[in-house]
């Protein structure tokens, strides 16, 4: 486990879990690639954002291109690193997934290579129903959410 990923000195916690901000993983947590599987139908952090409220009112939620996540994506991809999330989408997409889609152009402009996969296809491939990051094809960081998953 790279130093800083779980806040220790490269020691992976014995129970295999840690609480860490995703943003922290992108400062010193990987050298070449970061691949994410996003399986949730919506995220609580999104639902509590100002841009989500605009989205619910039918307004176009404009993202700040200077916000920390996007600035860091430009920094990391500018160093030649690849960030490649795959989002599992329902048919039709849920409200939370539609909201994420409105932000995709900002993420792509910052250097992320985002792909979408239908949930039926993900299930046919027996992909796990959990979100995780795979760093440099060797370190997995499974994401745990406090909120109950949307069904």
PDB file of C-alpha atoms in Angstrom:
ATOM      1  CA  UNK A   1       0.000   0.000   0.000  1.00  0.00           C
ATOM      2  CA  UNK A   2       1.555   3.314  -1.000  1.00  0.00           C
ATOM      3  CA  UNK A   3       2.401   5.686   1.817  1.00  0.00           C
ATOM      4  CA  UNK A   4      -0.352   8.190   2.405  1.00  0.00           C
ATOM      5  CA  UNK A   5      -3.142   6.111   0.910  1.00  0.00           C
ATOM      6  CA  UNK A   6      -4.474   5.112   4.295  1.00  0.00           C
ATOM      7  CA  UNK A   7      -2.651   7.718   6.294  1.00  0.00           C
ATOM      8  CA  UNK A   8       0.032   5.364   7.599  1.00  0.00           C
ATOM      9  CA  UNK A   9       3.605   4.611   6.656  1.00  0.00           C
ATOM     10  CA  UNK A  10       2.709   2.200   3.892  1.00  0.00           C
ATOM     11  CA  UNK A  11       1.227  -0.296   6.328  1.00  0.00           C
ATOM     12  CA  UNK A  12      -2.087  -1.680   5.224  1.00  0.00           C
ATOM     13  CA  UNK A  13      -4.522  -1.979   8.137  1.00  0.00           C
ATOM     14  CA  UNK A  14      -4.860  -5.607   9.301  1.00  0.00           C
ATOM     15  CA  UNK A  15      -8.617  -5.623   8.820  1.00  0.00           C
ATOM     16  CA  UNK A  16      -8.233  -4.362   5.253  1.00  0.00           C
ATOM     17  CA  UNK A  17     -10.201  -1.179   5.763  1.00  0.00           C
ATOM     18  CA  UNK A  18      -9.439   2.458   6.277  1.00  0.00           C
ATOM     19  CA  UNK A  19     -11.227   5.766   6.078  1.00  0.00           C
ATOM     20  CA  UNK A  20      -9.615   8.113   3.609  1.00  0.00           C
ATOM     21  CA  UNK A  21     -10.714  10.858   1.279  1.00  0.00           C
ATOM     22  CA  UNK A  22     -10.608   9.839  -2.377  1.00  0.00           C
ATOM     23  CA  UNK A  23      -8.905  13.126  -3.151  1.00  0.00           C
ATOM     24  CA  UNK A  24      -5.998  12.158  -0.903  1.00  0.00           C
ATOM     25  CA  UNK A  25      -5.346   9.055  -2.992  1.00  0.00           C
ATOM     26  CA  UNK A  26      -4.544  11.214  -5.965  1.00  0.00           C
ATOM     27  CA  UNK A  27      -1.758  13.256  -4.424  1.00  0.00           C
ATOM     28  CA  UNK A  28       0.760  10.470  -3.839  1.00  0.00           C
ATOM     29  CA  UNK A  29      -1.201   7.235  -4.038  1.00  0.00           C
ATOM     30  CA  UNK A  30      -0.415   6.092  -7.586  1.00  0.00           C
ATOM     31  CA  UNK A  31       2.277   6.335 -10.211  1.00  0.00           C
ATOM     32  CA  UNK A  32       0.645   5.494 -13.546  1.00  0.00           C
ATOM     33  CA  UNK A  33      -3.023   4.475 -13.565  1.00  0.00           C
ATOM     34  CA  UNK A  34      -6.135   4.890 -11.464  1.00  0.00           C
ATOM     35  CA  UNK A  35      -9.129   2.827 -12.572  1.00  0.00           C
ATOM     36  CA  UNK A  36     -12.471   3.107 -10.812  1.00  0.00           C
ATOM     37  CA  UNK A  37     -15.635   1.063 -10.930  1.00  0.00           C
ATOM     38  CA  UNK A  38     -18.676   3.178  -9.965  1.00  0.00           C
ATOM     39  CA  UNK A  39     -21.706   0.998  -9.259  1.00  0.00           C
ATOM     40  CA  UNK A  40     -23.926   3.192  -7.075  1.00  0.00           C
ATOM     41  CA  UNK A  41     -27.227   4.518  -8.372  1.00  0.00           C
ATOM     42  CA  UNK A  42     -26.529   7.827  -6.669  1.00  0.00           C
ATOM     43  CA  UNK A  43     -24.216   9.379  -4.104  1.00  0.00           C
ATOM     44  CA  UNK A  44     -25.224  11.143  -0.916  1.00  0.00           C
ATOM     45  CA  UNK A  45     -22.435  13.696  -1.331  1.00  0.00           C
ATOM     46  CA  UNK A  46     -23.948  14.683  -4.684  1.00  0.00           C
ATOM     47  CA  UNK A  47     -27.489  14.921  -3.318  1.00  0.00           C
ATOM     48  CA  UNK A  48     -26.358  17.462  -0.722  1.00  0.00           C
ATOM     49  CA  UNK A  49     -24.554  19.706  -3.207  1.00  0.00           C
ATOM     50  CA  UNK A  50     -25.743  23.034  -4.547  1.00  0.00           C
ATOM     51  CA  UNK A  51     -25.310  21.850  -8.143  1.00  0.00           C
ATOM     52  CA  UNK A  52     -27.620  18.876  -7.456  1.00  0.00           C
ATOM     53  CA  UNK A  53     -30.331  21.238  -6.264  1.00  0.00           C
ATOM     54  CA  UNK A  54     -29.967  23.209  -9.513  1.00  0.00           C
ATOM     55  CA  UNK A  55     -30.211  19.945 -11.447  1.00  0.00           C
ATOM     56  CA  UNK A  56     -33.427  19.003  -9.599  1.00  0.00           C
ATOM     57  CA  UNK A  57     -34.940  22.363 -10.578  1.00  0.00           C
ATOM     58  CA  UNK A  58     -34.144  21.670 -14.221  1.00  0.00           C
ATOM     59  CA  UNK A  59     -31.311  24.194 -14.371  1.00  0.00           C
ATOM     60  CA  UNK A  60     -27.915  23.394 -15.899  1.00  0.00           C
ATOM     61  CA  UNK A  61     -25.506  22.821 -12.981  1.00  0.00           C
ATOM     62  CA  UNK A  62     -22.317  24.623 -13.985  1.00  0.00           C
ATOM     63  CA  UNK A  63     -19.230  23.198 -12.269  1.00  0.00           C
ATOM     64  CA  UNK A  64     -16.292  25.279 -11.135  1.00  0.00           C
ATOM     65  CA  UNK A  65     -13.331  24.075 -13.261  1.00  0.00           C
ATOM     66  CA  UNK A  66     -11.002  25.235 -10.477  1.00  0.00           C
ATOM     67  CA  UNK A  67     -12.545  23.025  -7.786  1.00  0.00           C
ATOM     68  CA  UNK A  68      -9.994  20.761  -6.068  1.00  0.00           C
ATOM     69  CA  UNK A  69     -10.964  17.477  -7.748  1.00  0.00           C
ATOM     70  CA  UNK A  70     -10.795  18.887 -11.275  1.00  0.00           C
ATOM     71  CA  UNK A  71      -7.620  20.859 -10.586  1.00  0.00           C
ATOM     72  CA  UNK A  72      -5.957  17.719  -9.262  1.00  0.00           C
ATOM     73  CA  UNK A  73      -7.145  15.663 -12.255  1.00  0.00           C
ATOM     74  CA  UNK A  74      -5.479  18.214 -14.557  1.00  0.00           C
ATOM     75  CA  UNK A  75      -2.315  18.007 -12.445  1.00  0.00           C
ATOM     76  CA  UNK A  76      -2.200  14.198 -12.396  1.00  0.00           C
ATOM     77  CA  UNK A  77      -3.091  13.656 -16.050  1.00  0.00           C
ATOM     78  CA  UNK A  78      -0.670  16.459 -16.958  1.00  0.00           C
ATOM     79  CA  UNK A  79       2.054  14.253 -15.456  1.00  0.00           C
ATOM     80  CA  UNK A  80       1.054  11.505 -17.888  1.00  0.00           C
ATOM     81  CA  UNK A  81      -1.010   9.508 -15.382  1.00  0.00           C
ATOM     82  CA  UNK A  82      -4.272   7.934 -16.543  1.00  0.00           C
ATOM     83  CA  UNK A  83      -7.512   8.213 -14.575  1.00  0.00           C
ATOM     84  CA  UNK A  84     -10.151   5.895 -16.037  1.00  0.00           C
ATOM     85  CA  UNK A  85     -13.472   5.539 -14.218  1.00  0.00           C
ATOM     86  CA  UNK A  86     -16.154   3.174 -15.487  1.00  0.00           C
ATOM     87  CA  UNK A  87     -19.673   4.123 -14.450  1.00  0.00           C
ATOM     88  CA  UNK A  88     -22.368   1.480 -14.343  1.00  0.00           C
ATOM     89  CA  UNK A  89     -25.649   2.992 -15.567  1.00  0.00           C
ATOM     90  CA  UNK A  90     -29.178   1.710 -15.179  1.00  0.00           C
ATOM     91  CA  UNK A  91     -31.630   1.733 -18.092  1.00  0.00           C
ATOM     92  CA  UNK A  92     -33.066   4.287 -17.762  1.00  0.00           C
ATOM     93  CA  UNK A  93     -30.428   6.091 -15.695  1.00  0.00           C
ATOM     94  CA  UNK A  94     -31.427   7.027 -12.161  1.00  0.00           C
ATOM     95  CA  UNK A  95     -31.707  10.648 -11.075  1.00  0.00           C
ATOM     96  CA  UNK A  96     -28.260  10.416  -9.436  1.00  0.00           C
ATOM     97  CA  UNK A  97     -26.733   8.921 -12.583  1.00  0.00           C
ATOM     98  CA  UNK A  98     -28.290  11.612 -14.773  1.00  0.00           C
ATOM     99  CA  UNK A  99     -26.776  14.207 -12.450  1.00  0.00           C
ATOM    100  CA  UNK A 100     -23.322  12.608 -12.808  1.00  0.00           C
ATOM    101  CA  UNK A 101     -23.724  12.684 -16.576  1.00  0.00           C
ATOM    102  CA  UNK A 102     -24.162  16.480 -16.466  1.00  0.00           C
ATOM    103  CA  UNK A 103     -20.714  16.766 -14.874  1.00  0.00           C
ATOM    104  CA  UNK A 104     -18.948  14.320 -17.185  1.00  0.00           C
ATOM    105  CA  UNK A 105     -17.800  16.979 -19.706  1.00  0.00           C
ATOM    106  CA  UNK A 106     -15.984  18.819 -16.887  1.00  0.00           C
ATOM    107  CA  UNK A 107     -14.257  15.627 -15.729  1.00  0.00           C
ATOM    108  CA  UNK A 108     -13.263  14.720 -19.284  1.00  0.00           C
ATOM    109  CA  UNK A 109     -11.944  18.245 -19.898  1.00  0.00           C
ATOM    110  CA  UNK A 110      -9.791  17.819 -16.765  1.00  0.00           C
ATOM    111  CA  UNK A 111      -8.283  14.630 -18.218  1.00  0.00           C
ATOM    112  CA  UNK A 112     -10.401  11.733 -16.950  1.00  0.00           C
ATOM    113  CA  UNK A 113     -11.258   9.026 -19.491  1.00  0.00           C
ATOM    114  CA  UNK A 114     -14.781   8.134 -18.328  1.00  0.00           C
ATOM    115  CA  UNK A 115     -16.588   5.128 -19.779  1.00  0.00           C
ATOM    116  CA  UNK A 116     -20.155   3.953 -19.235  1.00  0.00           C
ATOM    117  CA  UNK A 117     -21.388   0.389 -18.933  1.00  0.00           C
ATOM    118  CA  UNK A 118     -25.002  -0.712 -18.746  1.00  0.00           C
ATOM    119  CA  UNK A 119     -25.969  -2.445 -15.508  1.00  0.00           C
ATOM    120  CA  UNK A 120     -27.330  -5.480 -17.389  1.00  0.00           C
ATOM    121  CA  UNK A 121     -23.949  -5.918 -19.096  1.00  0.00           C
ATOM    122  CA  UNK A 122     -22.082  -5.388 -15.793  1.00  0.00           C
ATOM    123  CA  UNK A 123     -24.249  -8.078 -14.193  1.00  0.00           C
ATOM    124  CA  UNK A 124     -23.671 -10.423 -17.141  1.00  0.00           C
ATOM    125  CA  UNK A 125     -19.922  -9.930 -16.651  1.00  0.00           C
ATOM    126  CA  UNK A 126     -20.329 -10.690 -12.910  1.00  0.00           C
ATOM    127  CA  UNK A 127     -18.694  -7.415 -11.951  1.00  0.00           C
ATOM    128  CA  UNK A 128     -18.789  -6.747  -8.218  1.00  0.00           C
ATOM    129  CA  UNK A 129     -21.556  -4.485  -6.974  1.00  0.00           C
ATOM    130  CA  UNK A 130     -19.133  -2.323  -5.014  1.00  0.00           C
ATOM    131  CA  UNK A 131     -17.206   0.821  -5.855  1.00  0.00           C
ATOM    132  CA  UNK A 132     -13.432   0.610  -5.833  1.00  0.00           C
ATOM    133  CA  UNK A 133     -10.269   2.144  -7.204  1.00  0.00           C
ATOM    134  CA  UNK A 134      -7.480   0.035  -8.702  1.00  0.00           C
ATOM    135  CA  UNK A 135      -4.155   1.880  -8.598  1.00  0.00           C
ATOM    136  CA  UNK A 136      -1.280   0.874 -10.879  1.00  0.00           C
ATOM    137  CA  UNK A 137      -2.935  -2.534 -11.449  1.00  0.00           C
ATOM    138  CA  UNK A 138      -1.815  -3.669  -7.992  1.00  0.00           C
ATOM    139  CA  UNK A 139      -3.529  -1.767  -5.166  1.00  0.00           C
ATOM    140  CA  UNK A 140      -7.285  -1.885  -4.598  1.00  0.00           C
ATOM    141  CA  UNK A 141      -9.093   0.661  -2.471  1.00  0.00           C
ATOM    142  CA  UNK A 142     -12.675  -0.434  -1.849  1.00  0.00           C
ATOM    143  CA  UNK A 143     -15.041   2.429  -1.151  1.00  0.00           C
ATOM    144  CA  UNK A 144     -17.578   2.192   1.665  1.00  0.00           C
ATOM    145  CA  UNK A 145     -20.504   4.579   1.912  1.00  0.00           C
ATOM    146  CA  UNK A 146     -22.342   5.631   5.050  1.00  0.00           C
ATOM    147  CA  UNK A 147     -25.626   6.067   3.236  1.00  0.00           C
ATOM    148  CA  UNK A 148     -27.854   3.160   2.215  1.00  0.00           C
ATOM    149  CA  UNK A 149     -27.550   2.306  -1.483  1.00  0.00           C
ATOM    150  CA  UNK A 150     -30.363   3.405  -3.757  1.00  0.00           C
ATOM    151  CA  UNK A 151     -32.340   0.574  -5.295  1.00  0.00           C
TER     152      UNK A 151
END
